Amino acid sequence: MATLIPEGQVTSSIYSMIKEKQYQDAILLLEEYRQSFTKSRAVLSLLGYCYYAHGVFASASECYAELTKLYPEVDLYQLYHAQALYKSCQYDEAMDVVRLIDSPELAPSAVKLKAAIKYGQEDFAASRGFLEECQQTDFDTMNNEACVLFAEGETKKALDKFFELFQINGFKADVVYNIALCHYSLKQYPVALKFIADIIERGIREHPELNVGMATEGIEVQSVGNTQTLAETAFIEAFNLKAAIEFQLKNMQQAQEALTDMPPRNEEELDSVTLHNVALIGMDKDANSGFEKLQFLLQQNPCPPETFGNLLLLYCKYEHYDLAADIMAENFDLTYKLLTPFVYDYLDATITRQTSPEEGFRKFDQMGEAHTETLRKLTKQVQRARHHNDDEEVKKTVNEYDEALETYIPVIMAQAKIYWDLKNYTQVEKIFRKSVEFCNEHDTWKLNVAHVLFMQSVTSQAVGQELKYKEAIGFYEPIVKKSYDNILDVSPIVLANLCVAYIMTSENEQAEELMRKIEKEEENIAYDEPDRKVFHLCIVNLVIGTLYCAKGNFQFGISRVIKSLEPFNKKLGTETWFYAKRCFCALIENMAKHIIQIQDNVSDDIVEFFEHAELHGRNIQTSDELSLNKEAFQEGRATVTYEARLLKSVFLRLL
């Protein structure tokens, strides 16, 4: 209920709210008066304006639709109605309304709106046709022409047009953003980031009330809403583009900060692009929430075109192949509209692999051969361009080669995974050696070669085992040294495998030095960010402990596993519990078969471990799977506490 306003001050109060851009308060008050004055021109007009300025375009279109019925002679209401429909992505309805406008004074605006509608419908030829009817020196016309050029793939021409606008009109946030977007599309990331920084710095200076960066600093502030002021600053677009660049550069922390630096809004107020990026960048921390956001977006109109492909690829990454197949079947029209031939073929082979590994491998092999041919052709083109000293052609062809390589790597990895799942590590190594001609400098390829050499070492007999470990070290070490000053940026499993390889080749000092480095970095983080959970040293100890348990040395292995989860309030999680309990299950199995016996002090440590896990695991679920039985979780059966009690009970019965 809006605050009661003294008689005679209603109009001045509403206009004061609008002047101060307090649109939400004005809307509450106007809606209250609308109930009493349902056909009031003043109420409906102001309400439509406030809804539009507040970014609630569907409600604005309803107000203007009512006004056009009550005052059909006022063409301006038809224009506003069409604009609101366009902003709410109701393109067909907007075109129907704008065609009714026959006022000569509104004709230029109507034509511009028609061009914008056709652009929204991705009918760029028709959009260009309407733009040709507009005044060619008009700012909006020039800006729209540049947007059409960009959409048609003429990025350099679009950039020139946007830059011309920038020189003529000075700083306008949306134009500067479009310049940054063009540089991003051309993979000129440093230049794009410079223009983004200009947008952000100017916006903060002119609008400190939008609270940029407050959420990243951990300061709780109220939502600023989707106001016209926010739209004019281009903050949302700029921060999203910054996040996209950092994501491409694999700077995940900076990408996350770019999203949290945005002016604060409630989740239901987020635009589709922001929601998509939040889902994508947060997948590693909360996959279920990410999937929910992407599924929600897929049902909206419009949604970012990348949503469909990213959802399918992420389903495959997290091995939810049935869900990927269902989504493709349910959205058959989007499959051909939004997926590139490569992505479609890759998804098809990946899903096929689940029911027929041989057929899946064959499809990946066909894709690999096509990529190999392309890479060889591009290699020759680079050599030819260098021979003719054509630097521009060299740069262009090298970029094409890099893009082709980035699509070749997933194909090789998918082929290798088929044999990896079968634990046929020798065959995996053969696949990698086959691709060494093109991939030997690629970080992903080198990392996975290291993994397969490590697994061959773990599973092989004593003969040749040390040699494989040394080969694995040769691949792991450059990865770790590259980020040694920021050791926690390295994947925990890489650090763990390197430590194990050091231990198995009697380089214990190297292993201890690496573990001390990790421990020191974790202590620094614990001091700076007491609530942050870091699992690197935990996973290193878990892997070492698991290895010793697998070799039959349970006494030392279990002690390492127990040590890995201390302190429990920071180290116990779904993943760490999953790997820890496997060691205890193996121990219990061997005890049940009377294969091993353990000392009393170790038994006491194990019981104490289960008690700590029971105490701290009450709210930690035992699975991240989408199919998690929520009922079981609510009843306590799918929690660490429940499983710890169960394991403790079984263990005590065996003593």
XYZ file of C-alpha atoms in Angstrom, residues 37 73 138 144 154 185 284 292 320 324 332 336-337 352 395 409 452 460 464 502 527 584 601 655:
24
model
C -9.862 6.122 -11.778
C -6.870 9.999 -32.209
C 20.802 11.135 -37.974
C 21.496 1.273 -36.284
C 31.009 -6.987 -41.165
C 34.616 -9.950 -31.752
C 32.065 -25.276 -10.986
C 18.303 -24.475 -13.378
C 23.928 -36.116 -18.116
C 21.122 -33.622 -23.462
C 14.509 -29.782 -32.844
C 19.593 -26.384 -36.738
C 19.087 -22.692 -35.974
C 26.032 -41.896 -29.532
C 48.222 -12.909 -38.763
C 41.274 -30.533 -29.183
C 47.530 -40.666 -18.899
C 51.665 -50.691 -14.339
C 58.959 -49.221 -16.357
C 57.730 -37.154 -6.801
C 43.901 -15.149 7.134
C 37.222 -46.501 4.377
C 45.463 -46.465 17.939
C 36.641 -54.779 15.682
